[in-house]
Coordinates of C-alpha atoms and ligand atoms in Angstrom, one line a residue:
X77 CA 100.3 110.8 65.8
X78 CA 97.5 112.7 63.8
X79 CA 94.4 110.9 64.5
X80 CA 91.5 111.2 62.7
X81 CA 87.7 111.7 63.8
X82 CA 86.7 108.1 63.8
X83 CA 90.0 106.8 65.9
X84 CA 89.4 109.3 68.6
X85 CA 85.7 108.1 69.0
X86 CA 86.6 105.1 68.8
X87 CA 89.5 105.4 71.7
X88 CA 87.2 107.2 73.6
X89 CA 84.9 103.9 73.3
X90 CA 87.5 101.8 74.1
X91 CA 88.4 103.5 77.7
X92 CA 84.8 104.0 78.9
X93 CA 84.1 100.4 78.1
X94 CA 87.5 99.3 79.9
X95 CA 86.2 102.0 83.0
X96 CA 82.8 100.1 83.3
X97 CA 84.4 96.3 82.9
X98 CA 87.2 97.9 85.6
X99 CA 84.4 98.7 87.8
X100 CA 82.6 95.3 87.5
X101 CA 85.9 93.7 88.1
X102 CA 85.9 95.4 91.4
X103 CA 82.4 94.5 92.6
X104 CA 82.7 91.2 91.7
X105 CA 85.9 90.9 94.0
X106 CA 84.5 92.7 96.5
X107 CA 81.7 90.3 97.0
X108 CA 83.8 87.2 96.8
X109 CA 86.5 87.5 99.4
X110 CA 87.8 84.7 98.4
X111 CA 88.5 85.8 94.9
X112 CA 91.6 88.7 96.2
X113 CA 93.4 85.6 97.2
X114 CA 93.3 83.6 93.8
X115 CA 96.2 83.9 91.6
X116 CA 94.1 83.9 88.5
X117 CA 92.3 86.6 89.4
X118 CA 95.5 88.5 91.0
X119 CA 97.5 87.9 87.5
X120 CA 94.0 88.7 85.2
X121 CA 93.5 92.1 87.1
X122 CA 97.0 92.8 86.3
X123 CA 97.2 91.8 82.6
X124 CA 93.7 93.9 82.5
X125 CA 95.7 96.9 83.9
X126 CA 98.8 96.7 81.6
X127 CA 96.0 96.6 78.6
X128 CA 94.3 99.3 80.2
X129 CA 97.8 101.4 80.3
X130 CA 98.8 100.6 77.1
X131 CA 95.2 101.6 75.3
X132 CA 96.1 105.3 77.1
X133 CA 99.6 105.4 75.8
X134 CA 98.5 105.0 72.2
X135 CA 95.1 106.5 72.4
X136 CA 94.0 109.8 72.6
X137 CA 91.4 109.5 75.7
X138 CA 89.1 112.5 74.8
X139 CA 85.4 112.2 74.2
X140 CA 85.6 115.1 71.3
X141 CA 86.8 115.9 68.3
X142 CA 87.0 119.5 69.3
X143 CA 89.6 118.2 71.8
X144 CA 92.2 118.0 69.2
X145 CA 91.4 121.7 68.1
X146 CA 94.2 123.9 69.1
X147 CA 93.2 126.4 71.6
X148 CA 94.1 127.7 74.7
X149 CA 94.5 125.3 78.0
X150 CA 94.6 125.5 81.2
X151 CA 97.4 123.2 82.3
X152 CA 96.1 123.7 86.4
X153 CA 92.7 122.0 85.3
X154 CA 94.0 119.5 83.0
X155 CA 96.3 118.4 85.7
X156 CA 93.0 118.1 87.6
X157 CA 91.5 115.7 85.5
X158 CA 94.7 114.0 84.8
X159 CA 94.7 113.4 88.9
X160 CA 91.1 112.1 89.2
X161 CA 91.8 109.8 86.3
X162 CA 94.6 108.1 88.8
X163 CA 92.6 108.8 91.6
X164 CA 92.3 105.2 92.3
X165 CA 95.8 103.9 92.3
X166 CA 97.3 106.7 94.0
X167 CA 95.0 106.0 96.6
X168 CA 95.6 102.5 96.2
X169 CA 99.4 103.2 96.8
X170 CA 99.3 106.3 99.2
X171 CA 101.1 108.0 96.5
X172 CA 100.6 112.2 97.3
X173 CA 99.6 114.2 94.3
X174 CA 100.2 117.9 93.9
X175 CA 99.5 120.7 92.2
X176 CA 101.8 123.8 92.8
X177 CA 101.8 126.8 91.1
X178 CA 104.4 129.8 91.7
X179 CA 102.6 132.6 90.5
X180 CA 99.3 131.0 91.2
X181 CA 98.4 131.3 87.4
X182 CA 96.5 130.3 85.7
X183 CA 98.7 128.9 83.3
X184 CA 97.2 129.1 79.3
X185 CA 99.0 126.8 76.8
X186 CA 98.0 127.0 73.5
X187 CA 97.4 123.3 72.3
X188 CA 95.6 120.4 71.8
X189 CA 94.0 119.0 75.1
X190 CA 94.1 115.4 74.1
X191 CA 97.4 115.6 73.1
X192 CA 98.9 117.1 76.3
X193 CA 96.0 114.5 78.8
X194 CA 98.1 112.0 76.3
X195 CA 101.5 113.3 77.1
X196 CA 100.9 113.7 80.6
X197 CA 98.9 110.5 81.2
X198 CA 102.3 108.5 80.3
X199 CA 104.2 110.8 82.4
X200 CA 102.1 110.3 85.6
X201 CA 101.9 106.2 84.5
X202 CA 105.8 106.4 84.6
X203 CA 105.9 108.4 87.9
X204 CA 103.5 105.9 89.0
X205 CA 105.3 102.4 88.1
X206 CA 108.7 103.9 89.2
X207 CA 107.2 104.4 93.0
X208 CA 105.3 101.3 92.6
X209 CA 109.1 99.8 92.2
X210 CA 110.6 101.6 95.0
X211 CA 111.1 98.4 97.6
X212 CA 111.1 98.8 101.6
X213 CA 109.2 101.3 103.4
X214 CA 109.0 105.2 101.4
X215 CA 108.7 108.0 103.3
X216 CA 105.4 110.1 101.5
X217 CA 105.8 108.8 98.5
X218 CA 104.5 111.3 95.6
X219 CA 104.0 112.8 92.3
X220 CA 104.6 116.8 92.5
X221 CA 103.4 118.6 89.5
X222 CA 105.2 122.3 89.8
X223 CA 104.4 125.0 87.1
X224 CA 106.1 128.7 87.1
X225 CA 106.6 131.3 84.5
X226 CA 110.8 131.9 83.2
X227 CA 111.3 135.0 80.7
X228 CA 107.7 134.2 79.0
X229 CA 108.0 130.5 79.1
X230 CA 105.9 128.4 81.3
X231 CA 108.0 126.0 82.9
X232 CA 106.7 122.2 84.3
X233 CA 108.0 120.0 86.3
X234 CA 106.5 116.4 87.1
X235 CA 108.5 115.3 89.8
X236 CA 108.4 111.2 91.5
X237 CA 109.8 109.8 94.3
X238 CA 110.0 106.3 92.5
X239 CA 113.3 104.7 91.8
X240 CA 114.9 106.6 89.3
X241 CA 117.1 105.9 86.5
X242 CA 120.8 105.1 85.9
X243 CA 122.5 107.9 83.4
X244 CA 122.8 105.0 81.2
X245 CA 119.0 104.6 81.6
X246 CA 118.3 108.2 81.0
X247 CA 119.9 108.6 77.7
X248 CA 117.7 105.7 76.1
X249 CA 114.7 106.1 78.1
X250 CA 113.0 108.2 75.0
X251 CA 113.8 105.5 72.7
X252 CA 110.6 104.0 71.0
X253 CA 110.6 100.1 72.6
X254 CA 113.3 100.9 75.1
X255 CA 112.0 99.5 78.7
X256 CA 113.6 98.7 81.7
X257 CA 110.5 97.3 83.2
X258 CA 109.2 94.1 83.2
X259 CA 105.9 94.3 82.0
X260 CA 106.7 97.4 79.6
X261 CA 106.6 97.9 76.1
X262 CA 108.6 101.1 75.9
X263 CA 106.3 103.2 74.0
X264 CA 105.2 105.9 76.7
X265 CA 108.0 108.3 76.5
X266 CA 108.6 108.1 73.0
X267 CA 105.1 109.3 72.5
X268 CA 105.7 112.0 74.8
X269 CA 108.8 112.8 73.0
X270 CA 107.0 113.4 69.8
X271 CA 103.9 115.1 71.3
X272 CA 106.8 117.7 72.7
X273 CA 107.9 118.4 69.7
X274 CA 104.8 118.8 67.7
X275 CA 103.9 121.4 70.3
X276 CA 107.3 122.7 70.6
X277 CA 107.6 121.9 73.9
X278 CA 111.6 121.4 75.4
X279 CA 111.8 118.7 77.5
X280 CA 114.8 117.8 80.4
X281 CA 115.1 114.7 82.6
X282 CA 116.7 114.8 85.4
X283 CA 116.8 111.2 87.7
X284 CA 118.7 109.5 90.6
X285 CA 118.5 106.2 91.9
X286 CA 116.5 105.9 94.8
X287 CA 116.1 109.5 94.6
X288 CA 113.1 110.2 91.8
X289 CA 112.7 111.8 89.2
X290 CA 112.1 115.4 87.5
X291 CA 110.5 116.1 83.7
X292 CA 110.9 119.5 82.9
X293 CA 108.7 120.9 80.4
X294 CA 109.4 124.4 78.8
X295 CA 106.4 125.5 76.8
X296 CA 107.2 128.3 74.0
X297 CA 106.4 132.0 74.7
X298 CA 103.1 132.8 73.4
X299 CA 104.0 134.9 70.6
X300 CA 105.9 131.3 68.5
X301 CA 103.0 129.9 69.0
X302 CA 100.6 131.9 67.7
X303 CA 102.9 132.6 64.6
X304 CA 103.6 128.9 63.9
X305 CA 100.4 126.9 64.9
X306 CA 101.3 123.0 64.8
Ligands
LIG595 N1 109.5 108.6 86.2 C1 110.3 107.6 85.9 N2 111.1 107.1 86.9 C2 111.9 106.0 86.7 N3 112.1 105.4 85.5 C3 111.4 105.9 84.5 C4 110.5 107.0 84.6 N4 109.9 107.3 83.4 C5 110.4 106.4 82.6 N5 111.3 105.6 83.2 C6 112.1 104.5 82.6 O1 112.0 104.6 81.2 C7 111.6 103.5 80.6 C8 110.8 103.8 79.3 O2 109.5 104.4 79.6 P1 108.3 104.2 78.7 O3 108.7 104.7 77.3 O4 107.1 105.0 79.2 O5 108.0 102.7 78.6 P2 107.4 101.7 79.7 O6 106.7 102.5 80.7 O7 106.4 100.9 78.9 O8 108.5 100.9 80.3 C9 110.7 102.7 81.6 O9 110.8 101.3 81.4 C10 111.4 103.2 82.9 O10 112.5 102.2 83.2
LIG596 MG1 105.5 104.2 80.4

């Protein structure tokens, strides 16, 4: 997944022309009424979203090269941005997003910043869809983002209330192409999966239907990574 200069411009490109036509999109429905009721529209918007996920699964979405340097991040703040990027939908959805920290932090990685907004990007897209799929009436539905410190590790959990996954599921969720959704294309967590272990990041599902969802992510102590920059 090494991309060079000219792809990550060009990505970048790509999702702040999508943002702008998005935002058009929006004005135009909002001053034809009549357009939220039209199935055309309704399944456009929607084949316009799935495009829209699937250019931020594959693409880095960072403005700089220096994004893809390796240096220290602050995984608080890029949780941040990662939230205001889906401020929309979760609003759209009344999905709750948190940030919990236990010690308050701050929490340094040492990394690429594009490569972990990629990794976590899918993540929260998955959280997303699997509330989205949740039927009946969900009591505060949310996304929980939880980071703490374990014997010099700096431990992540992204937990969902969506609707979880069978064991079955779980064992071939990572698989590149493997999608249990109808609309999916089964890249997201295999990108995740090799972004992980690039960075030497461990990472643990745990999942039950109806219940949610919990990534664990278990960065390596400082002292690998400063031996054995990736
Ligand atoms: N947080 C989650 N909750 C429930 N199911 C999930 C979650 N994350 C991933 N999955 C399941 O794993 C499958 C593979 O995920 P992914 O590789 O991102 O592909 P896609 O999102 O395109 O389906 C999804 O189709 C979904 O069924
Ligand atoms: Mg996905």
């Amino acid at each position: 997944m090494n991309q060079p200069y000219e792809l990550t411009t060009f990505s970048h490109e790509i999702n702040n022309s999508l943002t702008l036509i998005y935002g058009q999109l929006q004005y135009i429905e909002n001053t034809k009424e009549e357009l939220k009721k039209d199935k055309h529209w309704k399944q456009m918007k929607e084949d316009f979203s799935s495009l829209f996920d699937l250019i931020r699964q594959v693409l880095t979405p960072s403005a700089h090269a220096a994004s893809a340097a390796m240096e220290p991040q602050d995984l608080i703040g890029i949780f941040r941005e990662v939230r205001s990027s889906w401020a929309y939908r979760l609003n759209r959805e009344n999905i709750g997003f948190y940030i919990q920290a236990n010690p308050p932090g701050p929490y340094y990685v040492y990394g690429s910043r594009s490569k972990l907004l990629q990794m976590f990007h899918n993540l929260i897209s998955n959280g997303v869809k699997a509330i989205e799929q949740k039927k009946g009436p969900a009591k505060s539905p949310n996304i929980t983002i939880h980071l703490s410190q374990e014997q010099g590790h700096i431990v992540l959990n992204i937990s969902d209330t969506g609707i979880g996954m069978t064991k079955e599921q779980q064992t071939r969720a990572f698989y590149r192409g493997v999608s249990f959704l109808p609309k999916g294309n089964g890249i997201g967590l295999s990108v995740v999966h090799e972004i992980a272990q690039e960075m030497h990041i461990k990472i643990h599902m745990d999942s039950a239907i109806n219940q949610g969802t919990t990534f664990t992510l278990v960065f390596p102590a400082r002292e690998h990574t400063k031996q054995r920059p990736v």
